[in-house]
Short mmCIF file of C-alpha atoms and ligand atoms in Angstrom, two decimals:
data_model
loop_
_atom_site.label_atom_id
_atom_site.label_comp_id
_atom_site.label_asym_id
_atom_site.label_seq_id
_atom_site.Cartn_x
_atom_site.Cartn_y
_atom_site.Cartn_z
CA UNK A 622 0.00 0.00 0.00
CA UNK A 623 1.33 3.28 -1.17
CA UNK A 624 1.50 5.65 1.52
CA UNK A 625 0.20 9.64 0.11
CA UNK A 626 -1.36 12.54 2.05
CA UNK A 627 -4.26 11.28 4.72
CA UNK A 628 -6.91 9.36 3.36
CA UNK A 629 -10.28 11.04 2.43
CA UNK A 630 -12.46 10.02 5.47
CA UNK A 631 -9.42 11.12 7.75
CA UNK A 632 -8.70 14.74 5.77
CA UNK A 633 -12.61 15.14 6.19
CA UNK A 634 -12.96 14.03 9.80
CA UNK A 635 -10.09 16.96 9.94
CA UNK A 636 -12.29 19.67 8.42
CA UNK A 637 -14.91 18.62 10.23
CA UNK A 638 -13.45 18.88 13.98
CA UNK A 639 -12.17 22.32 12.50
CA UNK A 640 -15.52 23.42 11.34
CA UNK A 641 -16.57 22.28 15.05
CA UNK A 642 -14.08 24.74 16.69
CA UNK A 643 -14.32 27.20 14.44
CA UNK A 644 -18.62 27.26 15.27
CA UNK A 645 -17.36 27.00 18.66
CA UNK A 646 -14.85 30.04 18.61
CA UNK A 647 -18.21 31.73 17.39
CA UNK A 648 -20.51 30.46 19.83
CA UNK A 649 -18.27 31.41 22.57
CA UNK A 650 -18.35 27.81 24.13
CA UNK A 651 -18.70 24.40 23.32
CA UNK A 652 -21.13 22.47 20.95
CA UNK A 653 -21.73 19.92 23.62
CA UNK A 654 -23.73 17.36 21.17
CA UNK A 655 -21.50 18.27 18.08
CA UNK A 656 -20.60 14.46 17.39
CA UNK A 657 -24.63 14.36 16.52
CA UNK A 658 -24.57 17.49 14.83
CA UNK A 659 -25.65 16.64 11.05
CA UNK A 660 -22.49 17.42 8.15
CA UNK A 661 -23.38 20.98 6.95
CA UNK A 662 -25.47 22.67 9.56
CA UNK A 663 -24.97 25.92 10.90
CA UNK A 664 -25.32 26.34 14.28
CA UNK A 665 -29.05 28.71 14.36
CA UNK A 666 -27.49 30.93 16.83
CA UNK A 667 -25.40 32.19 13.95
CA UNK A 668 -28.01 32.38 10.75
CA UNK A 669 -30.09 34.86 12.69
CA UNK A 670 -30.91 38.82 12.27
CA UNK A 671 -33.39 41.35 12.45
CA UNK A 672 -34.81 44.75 10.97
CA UNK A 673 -37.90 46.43 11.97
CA UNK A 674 -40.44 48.15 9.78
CA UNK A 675 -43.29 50.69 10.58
CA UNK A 676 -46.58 49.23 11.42
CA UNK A 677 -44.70 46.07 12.48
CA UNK A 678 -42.77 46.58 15.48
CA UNK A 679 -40.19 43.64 15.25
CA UNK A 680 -41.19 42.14 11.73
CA UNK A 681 -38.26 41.40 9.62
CA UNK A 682 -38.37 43.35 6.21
CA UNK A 683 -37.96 40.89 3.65
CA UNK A 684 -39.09 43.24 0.58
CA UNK A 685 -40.35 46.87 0.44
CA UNK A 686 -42.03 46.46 -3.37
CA UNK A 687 -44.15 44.75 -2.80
CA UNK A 688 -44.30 45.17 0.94
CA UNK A 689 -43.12 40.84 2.16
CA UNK A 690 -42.22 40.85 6.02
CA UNK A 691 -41.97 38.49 8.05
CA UNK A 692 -42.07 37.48 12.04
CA UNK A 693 -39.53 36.11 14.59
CA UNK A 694 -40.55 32.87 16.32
CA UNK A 695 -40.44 34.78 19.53
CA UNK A 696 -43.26 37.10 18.61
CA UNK A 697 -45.64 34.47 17.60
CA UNK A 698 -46.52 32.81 21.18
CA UNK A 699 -50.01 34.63 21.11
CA UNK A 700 -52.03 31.63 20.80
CA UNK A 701 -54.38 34.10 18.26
CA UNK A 702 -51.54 35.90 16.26
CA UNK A 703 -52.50 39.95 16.72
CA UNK A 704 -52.57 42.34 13.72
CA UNK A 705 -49.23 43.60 14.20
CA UNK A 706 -46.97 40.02 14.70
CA UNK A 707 -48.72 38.73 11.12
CA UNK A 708 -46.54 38.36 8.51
CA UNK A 709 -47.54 40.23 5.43
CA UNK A 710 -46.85 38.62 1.64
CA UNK A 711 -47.80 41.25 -0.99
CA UNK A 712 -47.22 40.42 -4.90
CA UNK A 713 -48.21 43.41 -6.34
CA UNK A 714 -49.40 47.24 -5.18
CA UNK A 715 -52.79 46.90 -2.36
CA UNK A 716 -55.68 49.84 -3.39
CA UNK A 717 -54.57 53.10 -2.07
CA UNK A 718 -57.61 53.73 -0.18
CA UNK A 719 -60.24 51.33 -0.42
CA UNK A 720 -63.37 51.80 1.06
CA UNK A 721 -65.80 48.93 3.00
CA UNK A 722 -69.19 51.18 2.23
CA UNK A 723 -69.14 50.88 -1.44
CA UNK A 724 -66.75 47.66 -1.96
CA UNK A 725 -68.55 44.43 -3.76
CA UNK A 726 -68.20 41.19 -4.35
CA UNK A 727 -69.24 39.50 -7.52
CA UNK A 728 -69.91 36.11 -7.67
CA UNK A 729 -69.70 35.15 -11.67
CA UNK A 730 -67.90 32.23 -13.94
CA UNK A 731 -68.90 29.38 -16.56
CA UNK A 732 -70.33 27.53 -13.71
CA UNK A 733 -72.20 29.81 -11.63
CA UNK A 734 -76.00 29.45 -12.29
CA UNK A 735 -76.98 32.94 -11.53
CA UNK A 736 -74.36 35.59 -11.17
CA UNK A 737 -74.46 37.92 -8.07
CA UNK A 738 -72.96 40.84 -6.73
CA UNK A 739 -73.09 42.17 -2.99
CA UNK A 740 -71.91 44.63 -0.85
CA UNK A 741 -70.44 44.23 2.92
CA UNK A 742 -73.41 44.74 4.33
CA UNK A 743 -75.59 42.65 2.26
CA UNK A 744 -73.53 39.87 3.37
CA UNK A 745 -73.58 40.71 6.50
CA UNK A 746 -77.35 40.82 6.66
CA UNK A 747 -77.86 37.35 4.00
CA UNK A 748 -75.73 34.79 5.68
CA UNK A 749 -74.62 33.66 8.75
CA UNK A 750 -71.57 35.06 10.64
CA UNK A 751 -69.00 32.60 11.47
CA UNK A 752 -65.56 33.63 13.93
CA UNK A 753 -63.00 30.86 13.47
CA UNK A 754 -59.00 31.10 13.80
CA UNK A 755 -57.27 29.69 10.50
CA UNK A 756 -54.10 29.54 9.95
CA UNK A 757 -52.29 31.18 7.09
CA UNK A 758 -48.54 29.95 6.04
CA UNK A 759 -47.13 31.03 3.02
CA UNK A 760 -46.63 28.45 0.64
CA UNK A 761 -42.93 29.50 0.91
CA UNK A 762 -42.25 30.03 4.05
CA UNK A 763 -38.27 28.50 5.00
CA UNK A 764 -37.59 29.16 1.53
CA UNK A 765 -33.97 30.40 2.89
CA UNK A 766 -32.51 27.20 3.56
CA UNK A 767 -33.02 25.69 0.18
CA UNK A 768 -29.80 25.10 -1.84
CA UNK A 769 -29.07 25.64 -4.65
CA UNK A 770 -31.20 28.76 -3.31
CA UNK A 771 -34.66 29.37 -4.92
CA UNK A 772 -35.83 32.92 -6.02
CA UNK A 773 -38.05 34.56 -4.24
CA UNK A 774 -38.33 35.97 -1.02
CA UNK A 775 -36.29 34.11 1.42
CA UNK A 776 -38.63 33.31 4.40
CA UNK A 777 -36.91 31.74 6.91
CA UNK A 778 -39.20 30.56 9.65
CA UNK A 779 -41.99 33.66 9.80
CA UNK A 780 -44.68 33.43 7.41
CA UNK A 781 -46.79 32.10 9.20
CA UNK A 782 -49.68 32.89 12.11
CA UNK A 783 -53.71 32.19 12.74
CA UNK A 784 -55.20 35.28 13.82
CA UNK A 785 -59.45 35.08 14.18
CA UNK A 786 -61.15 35.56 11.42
CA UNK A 787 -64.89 37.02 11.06
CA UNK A 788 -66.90 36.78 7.98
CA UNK A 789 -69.23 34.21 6.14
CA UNK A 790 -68.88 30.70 4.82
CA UNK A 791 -67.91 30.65 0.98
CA UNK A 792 -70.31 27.81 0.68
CA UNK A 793 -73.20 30.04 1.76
CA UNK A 794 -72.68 32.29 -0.66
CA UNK A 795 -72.03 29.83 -3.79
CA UNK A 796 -75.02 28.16 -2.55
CA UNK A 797 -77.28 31.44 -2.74
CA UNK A 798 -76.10 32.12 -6.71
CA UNK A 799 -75.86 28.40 -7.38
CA UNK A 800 -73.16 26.26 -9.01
CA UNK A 801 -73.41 24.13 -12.51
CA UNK A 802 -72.60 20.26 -12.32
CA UNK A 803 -69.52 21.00 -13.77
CA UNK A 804 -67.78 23.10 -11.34
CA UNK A 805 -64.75 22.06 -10.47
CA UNK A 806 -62.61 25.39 -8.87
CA UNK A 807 -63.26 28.59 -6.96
CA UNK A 808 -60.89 31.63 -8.71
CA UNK A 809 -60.42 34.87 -6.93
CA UNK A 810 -59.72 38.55 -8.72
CA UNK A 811 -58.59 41.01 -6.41
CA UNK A 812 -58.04 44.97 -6.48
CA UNK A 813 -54.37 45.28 -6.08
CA UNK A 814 -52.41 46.18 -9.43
CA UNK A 815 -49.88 43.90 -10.92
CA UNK A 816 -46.22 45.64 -10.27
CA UNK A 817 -45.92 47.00 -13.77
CA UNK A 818 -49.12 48.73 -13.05
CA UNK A 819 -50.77 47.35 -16.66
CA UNK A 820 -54.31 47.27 -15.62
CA UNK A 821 -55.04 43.76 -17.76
CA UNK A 822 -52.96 41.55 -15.47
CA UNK A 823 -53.62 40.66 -11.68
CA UNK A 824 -50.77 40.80 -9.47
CA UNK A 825 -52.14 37.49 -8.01
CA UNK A 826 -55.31 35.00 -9.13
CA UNK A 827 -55.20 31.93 -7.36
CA UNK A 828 -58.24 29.75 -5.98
CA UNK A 829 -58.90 26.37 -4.70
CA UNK A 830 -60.73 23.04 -6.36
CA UNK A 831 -64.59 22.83 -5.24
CA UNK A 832 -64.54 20.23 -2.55
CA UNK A 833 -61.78 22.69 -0.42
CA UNK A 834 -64.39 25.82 -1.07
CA UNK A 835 -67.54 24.24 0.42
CA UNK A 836 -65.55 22.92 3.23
CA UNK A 837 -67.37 24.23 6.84
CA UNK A 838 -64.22 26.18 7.39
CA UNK A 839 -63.53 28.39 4.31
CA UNK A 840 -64.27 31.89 4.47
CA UNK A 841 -64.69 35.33 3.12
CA UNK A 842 -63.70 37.37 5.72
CA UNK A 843 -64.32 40.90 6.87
CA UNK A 844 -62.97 41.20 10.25
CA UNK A 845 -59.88 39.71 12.02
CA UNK A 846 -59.21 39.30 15.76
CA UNK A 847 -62.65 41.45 16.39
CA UNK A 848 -61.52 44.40 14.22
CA UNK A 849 -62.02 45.41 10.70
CA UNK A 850 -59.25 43.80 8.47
CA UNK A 851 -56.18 45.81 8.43
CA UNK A 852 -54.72 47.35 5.14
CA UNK A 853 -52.16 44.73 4.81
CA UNK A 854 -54.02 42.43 5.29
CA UNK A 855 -56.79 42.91 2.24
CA UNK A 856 -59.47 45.37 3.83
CA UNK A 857 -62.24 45.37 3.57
CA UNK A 858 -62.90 42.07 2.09
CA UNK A 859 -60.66 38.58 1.93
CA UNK A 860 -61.02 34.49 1.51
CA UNK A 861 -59.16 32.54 4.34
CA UNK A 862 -58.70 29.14 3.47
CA UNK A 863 -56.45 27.54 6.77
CA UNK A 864 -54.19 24.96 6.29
CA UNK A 865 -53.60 25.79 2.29
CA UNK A 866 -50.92 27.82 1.06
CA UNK A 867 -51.65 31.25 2.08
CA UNK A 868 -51.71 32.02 -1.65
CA UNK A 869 -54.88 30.72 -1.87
CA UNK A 870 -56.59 33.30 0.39
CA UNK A 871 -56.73 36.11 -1.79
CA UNK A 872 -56.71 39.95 -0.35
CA UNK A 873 -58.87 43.05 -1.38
CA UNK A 874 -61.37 40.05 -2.77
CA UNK A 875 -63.60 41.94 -5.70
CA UNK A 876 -64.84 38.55 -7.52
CA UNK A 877 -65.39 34.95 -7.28
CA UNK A 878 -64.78 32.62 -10.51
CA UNK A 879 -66.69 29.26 -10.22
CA UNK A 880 -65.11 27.78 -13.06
CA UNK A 881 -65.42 24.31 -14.77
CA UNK A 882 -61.66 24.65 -15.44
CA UNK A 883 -58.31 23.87 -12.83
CA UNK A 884 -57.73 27.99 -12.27
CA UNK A 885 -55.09 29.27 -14.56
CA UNK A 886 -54.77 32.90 -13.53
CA UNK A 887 -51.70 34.70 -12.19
CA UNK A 888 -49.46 32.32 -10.23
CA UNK A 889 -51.77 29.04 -11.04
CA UNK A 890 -49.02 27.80 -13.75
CA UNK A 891 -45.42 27.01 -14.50
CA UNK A 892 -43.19 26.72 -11.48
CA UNK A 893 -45.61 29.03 -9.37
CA UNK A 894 -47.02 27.28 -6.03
CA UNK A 895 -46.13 24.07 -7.52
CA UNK A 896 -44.07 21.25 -6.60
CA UNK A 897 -42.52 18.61 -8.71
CA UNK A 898 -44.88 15.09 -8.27
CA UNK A 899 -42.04 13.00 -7.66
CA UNK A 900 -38.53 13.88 -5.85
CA UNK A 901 -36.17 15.66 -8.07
CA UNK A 902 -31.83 16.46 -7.84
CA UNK A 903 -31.04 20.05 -5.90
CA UNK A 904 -30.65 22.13 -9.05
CA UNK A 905 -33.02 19.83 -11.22
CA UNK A 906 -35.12 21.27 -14.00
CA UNK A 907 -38.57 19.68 -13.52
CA UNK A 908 -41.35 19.82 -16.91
CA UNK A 909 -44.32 22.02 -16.35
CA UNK A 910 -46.19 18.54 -16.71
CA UNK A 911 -44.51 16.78 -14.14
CA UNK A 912 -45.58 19.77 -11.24
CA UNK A 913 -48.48 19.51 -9.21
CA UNK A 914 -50.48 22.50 -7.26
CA UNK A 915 -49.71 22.97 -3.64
CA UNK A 916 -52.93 21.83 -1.52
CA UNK A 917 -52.97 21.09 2.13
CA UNK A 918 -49.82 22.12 3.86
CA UNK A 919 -47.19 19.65 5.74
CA UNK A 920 -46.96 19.09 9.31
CA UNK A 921 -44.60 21.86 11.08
CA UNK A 922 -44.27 23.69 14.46
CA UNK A 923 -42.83 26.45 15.94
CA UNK A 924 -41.07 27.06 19.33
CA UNK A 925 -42.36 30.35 20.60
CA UNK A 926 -41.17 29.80 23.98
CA UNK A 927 -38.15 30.86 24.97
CA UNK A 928 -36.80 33.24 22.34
CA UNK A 929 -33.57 31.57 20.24
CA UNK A 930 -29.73 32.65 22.16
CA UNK A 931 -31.06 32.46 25.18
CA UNK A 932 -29.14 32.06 28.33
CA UNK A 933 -29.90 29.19 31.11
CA UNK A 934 -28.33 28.25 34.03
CA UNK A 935 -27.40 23.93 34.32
CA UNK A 936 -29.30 22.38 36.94
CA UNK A 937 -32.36 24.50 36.10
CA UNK A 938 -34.97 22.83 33.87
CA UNK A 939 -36.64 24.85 31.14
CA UNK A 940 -40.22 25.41 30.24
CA UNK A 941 -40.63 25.67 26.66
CA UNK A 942 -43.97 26.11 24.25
CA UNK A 943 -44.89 26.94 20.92
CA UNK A 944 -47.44 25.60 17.97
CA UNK A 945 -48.22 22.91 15.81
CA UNK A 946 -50.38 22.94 12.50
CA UNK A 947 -50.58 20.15 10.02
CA UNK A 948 -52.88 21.45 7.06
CA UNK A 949 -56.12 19.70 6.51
CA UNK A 950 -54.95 17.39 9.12
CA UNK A 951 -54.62 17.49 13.06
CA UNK A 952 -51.40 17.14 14.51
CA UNK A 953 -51.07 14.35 16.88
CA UNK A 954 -47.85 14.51 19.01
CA UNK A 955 -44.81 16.72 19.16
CA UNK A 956 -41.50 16.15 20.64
CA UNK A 957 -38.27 17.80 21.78
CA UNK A 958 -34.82 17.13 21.32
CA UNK A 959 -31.63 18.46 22.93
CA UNK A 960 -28.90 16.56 21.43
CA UNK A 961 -29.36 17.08 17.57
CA UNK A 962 -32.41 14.57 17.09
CA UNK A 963 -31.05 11.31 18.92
CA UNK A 964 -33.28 11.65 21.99
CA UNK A 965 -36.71 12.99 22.08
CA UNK A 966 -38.92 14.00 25.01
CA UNK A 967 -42.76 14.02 24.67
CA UNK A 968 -44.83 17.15 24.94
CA UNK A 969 -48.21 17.74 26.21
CA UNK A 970 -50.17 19.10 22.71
CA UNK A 971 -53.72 20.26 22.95
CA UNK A 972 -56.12 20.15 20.16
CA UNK A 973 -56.79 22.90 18.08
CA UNK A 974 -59.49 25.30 19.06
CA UNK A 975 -61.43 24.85 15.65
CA UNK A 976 -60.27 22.55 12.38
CA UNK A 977 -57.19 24.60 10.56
CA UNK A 978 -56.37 26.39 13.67
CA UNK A 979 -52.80 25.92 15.28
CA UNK A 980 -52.30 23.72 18.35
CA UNK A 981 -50.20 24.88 21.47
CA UNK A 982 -47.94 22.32 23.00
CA UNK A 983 -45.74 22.82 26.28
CA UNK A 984 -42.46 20.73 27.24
CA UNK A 985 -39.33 20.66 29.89
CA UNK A 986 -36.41 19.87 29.40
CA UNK A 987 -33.10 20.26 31.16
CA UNK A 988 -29.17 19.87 30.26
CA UNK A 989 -26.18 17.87 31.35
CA UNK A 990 -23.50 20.27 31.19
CA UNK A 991 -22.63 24.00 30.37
CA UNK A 992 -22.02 25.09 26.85
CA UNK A 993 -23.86 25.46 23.20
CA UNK A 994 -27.58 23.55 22.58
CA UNK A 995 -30.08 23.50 20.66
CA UNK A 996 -33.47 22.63 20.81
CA UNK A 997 -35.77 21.09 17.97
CA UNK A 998 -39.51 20.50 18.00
CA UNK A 999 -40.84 17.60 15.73
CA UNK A 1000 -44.51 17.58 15.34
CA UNK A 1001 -46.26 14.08 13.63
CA UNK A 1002 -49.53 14.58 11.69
CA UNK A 1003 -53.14 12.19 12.35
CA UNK A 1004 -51.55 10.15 9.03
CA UNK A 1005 -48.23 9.53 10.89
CA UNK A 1006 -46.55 11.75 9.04
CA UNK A 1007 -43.26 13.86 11.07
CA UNK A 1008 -41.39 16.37 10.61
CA UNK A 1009 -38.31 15.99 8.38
CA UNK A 1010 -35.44 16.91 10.57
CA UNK A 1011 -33.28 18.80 8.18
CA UNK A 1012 -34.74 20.39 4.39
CA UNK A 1013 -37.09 18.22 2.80
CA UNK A 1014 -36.71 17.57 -0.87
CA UNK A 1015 -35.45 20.35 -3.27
CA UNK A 1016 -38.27 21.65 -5.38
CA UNK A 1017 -37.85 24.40 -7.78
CA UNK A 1018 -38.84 27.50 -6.61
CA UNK A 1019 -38.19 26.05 -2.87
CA UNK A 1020 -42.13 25.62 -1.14
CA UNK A 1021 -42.92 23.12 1.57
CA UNK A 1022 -40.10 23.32 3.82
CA UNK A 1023 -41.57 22.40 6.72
CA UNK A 1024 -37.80 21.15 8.70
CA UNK A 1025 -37.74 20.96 12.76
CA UNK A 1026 -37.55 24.24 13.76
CA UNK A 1027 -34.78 24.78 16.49
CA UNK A 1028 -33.20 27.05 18.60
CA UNK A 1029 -29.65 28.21 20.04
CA UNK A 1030 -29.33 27.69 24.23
CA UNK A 1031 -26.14 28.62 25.96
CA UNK A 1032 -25.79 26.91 29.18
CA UNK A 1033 -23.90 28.05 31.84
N1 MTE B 1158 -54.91 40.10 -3.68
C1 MTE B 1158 -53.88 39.45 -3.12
N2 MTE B 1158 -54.11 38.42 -2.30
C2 MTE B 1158 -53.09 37.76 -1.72
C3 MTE B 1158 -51.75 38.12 -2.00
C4 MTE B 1158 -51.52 39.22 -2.86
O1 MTE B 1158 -50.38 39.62 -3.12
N3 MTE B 1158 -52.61 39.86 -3.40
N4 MTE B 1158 -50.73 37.37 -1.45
C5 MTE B 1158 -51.07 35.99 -1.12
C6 MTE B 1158 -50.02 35.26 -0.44
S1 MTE B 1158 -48.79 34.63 -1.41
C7 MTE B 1158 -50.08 35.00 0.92
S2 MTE B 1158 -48.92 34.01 1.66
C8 MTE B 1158 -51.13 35.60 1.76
C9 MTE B 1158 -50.51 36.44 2.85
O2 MTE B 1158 -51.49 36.99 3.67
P1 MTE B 1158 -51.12 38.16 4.69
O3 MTE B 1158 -50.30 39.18 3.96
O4 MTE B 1158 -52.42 38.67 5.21
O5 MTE B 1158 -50.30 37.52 5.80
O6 MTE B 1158 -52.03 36.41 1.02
C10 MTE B 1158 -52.34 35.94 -0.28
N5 MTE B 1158 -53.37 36.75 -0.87
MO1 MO B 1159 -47.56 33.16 -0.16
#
């Protein structure tokens, strides 16, 4: 055997206890689990920083044209996320001053049977009023940790919340103008302008298939958290569909499509809340055939509770809490782990207050020694579906990462 330079697994095992000190040197102590650590992770205490914006004390600015910001973990432990911790996702320019007295709402399309229009206050006054608390991810949301990195705006853990929402069932309404056997999708036209500001094209026309639509729990909304909906968030009128890509719940609503057509308005086609059908290569370039349309969103959590870089004395235990969503679906345990995802502790989980909404869940957990932690939540859907630990499968334009969230502890 000829004897060279160190072998390959030795020169990397060399890089790799660098690496270790170097994150350490960073840190300002010791990785205690960094043995478990997984090859290419960056310790979260160093990927984090912050900006704030007007009108959202704390928000990270992702994007000032069109307005995308987003939220800090730590801000989102309201169990109902407030007005000003939502994270707002604008594609094009919002109406400059829209008003609620004179807005409408048209109900029209190839499948309606008899086309409607209505203001606020007609429905108001026509069909029942409904409160429920949805929640809204964007379809994108942890965007940032894709690589080869996806365009867009790079969400890292923030777009996401489930405020209250007041308004009427969309099924009450397509049942008062009546829909043709061949419906098979709901498309939305709002009043924001498209970024070039050419009148013909929507900044954004998404919608959902029939059966999501007439679901108890889909909405056109008017009021959020017991107020009228702000600005950002599409006063005076909106559709909240929880649990789909927040893409779906079109803003500043002025019409409803029943169509007997899949929707192919703004952002329905190409590489545009899709996904490829079957896993694909980082990098990959996937045929517009071969994508599918985002529906119900994967399982994912959020620790709210305590904020990430936090400092804890050994010996102590620590409380921690946050929230759990799973789409369509309920989630039906969460865990905790300290050392990288070898050991996980249970957490108490309660259910969600109505279907789509968010579930809290509460844990303890304490650590051996003093130096660098972190701690990961993994939630597991009703199907038995978890949590990938690290970034789930590379997808074009980087949607659906729904990874354990974690965050940086310093023990001392
Ligand atoms: N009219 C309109 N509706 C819209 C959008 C938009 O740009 N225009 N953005 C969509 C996207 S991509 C998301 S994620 C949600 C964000 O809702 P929020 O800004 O209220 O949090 O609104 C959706 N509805
Ligand atoms: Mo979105």
């Amino acid at each position: 055997m000829k004897s060279g330079g160190p072998k390959q697994t030795d020169r990397q095992n060399l890089s790799r206890r660098r690496f270790v000190k170097a994150m350490g040197v960073a840190l300002g102590t010791n990785i205690i689990f960094a043995h478990w650590m997984p090859e290419g992770l960056t310790p979260v205490a160093l990927a984090q920083s912050n900006q704030p914006i007007p009108g959202k004390e704390g928000l990270t600015l992702l994007n000032d044209r069109p307005l995308n910001a987003e939220t800090p973990a730590h801000l989102l432990n309201d169990v109902f996320t407030p007005a000003n911790r939502l994270f707002v996702r604008n594609n094009g320019l919002p109406p400059a001053n829209p008003k609620a007295d004179n807005w409408t709402l048209t109900i029209g399309g190839e499948s309606v049977q008899s086309g409607k229009t209505y203001t606020i206050k007609e429905l108001k006054q026509k069909f029942e009023t409904v409160e429920l608390a949805l929640t809204l991810e964007c379809g994108g949301n942890g965007r940032a940790d894709y690589y080869p990195p996806a365009s867009g705006n790079q969400w890292t853990t923030g777009a996401v919340g489930c405020p209250k929402w007041t308004g009427v069932r969309l099924k009450d309404v397509l049942g008062d103008c009546g829909m043709k056997e061949d419906a098979v999708y709901i498309a939305y036209h709002s009043a924001d302008a498209h970024l070039s500001q050419d009148p013909s094209k929507d900044a954004i026309s998404r919608g959902v298939p029939i059966a999501k639509a007439v679901e108890e729990e889909s909405m056109i909304a008017w009021g959020m958290n017991g107020e009228p909906l702000p600005s950002h968030h599409g006063f005076p009128l909106r559709l909240v569909f929880g649990g789909w890509p927040g893409s779906t719940s079109g803003k500043w609503l002025k019409q409803i499509d029943i169509r007997n057509v899949v929707h192919d308005g703004t952002k329905m086609t190409g590489t545009s809340y899709r996904v490829p059908k079957y896993p694909v290569k980082a990098g990959a370039e996937v045929p517009e055939e071969d994508m599918g349309i985002i529906e119900s969103m994967p399982v994912k959590s959020l620790i709210t509770f305590p904020r990430s870089g936090l400092k804890h004395a050994t010996g102590k235990s620590l409380k921690l809490n946050g929230h759990a969503w799973a789409g369509d679906l309920e989630v039906s345990s969460l865990a905790v782990s300290i050392d990288f995802g070898q050991t996980w502790v249970s957490a108490d989980l309660g259910r969600p207050v109505n279907r789509h909404a968010w579930q809290q869940w509460s844990a303890e957990v304490s650590f051996p020694k003093k130096g660098y932690y972190e701690v990961w939540a993994r939630a597991v859907d009703s199907e038995g579906t978890s949590q990938p630990m690290l970034v789930p499968g590379w997808n074009p334009k980087g949607y659906l990462n729904n990874s354990c969230h974690r965050i940086a502890v310093y023990v001392s």
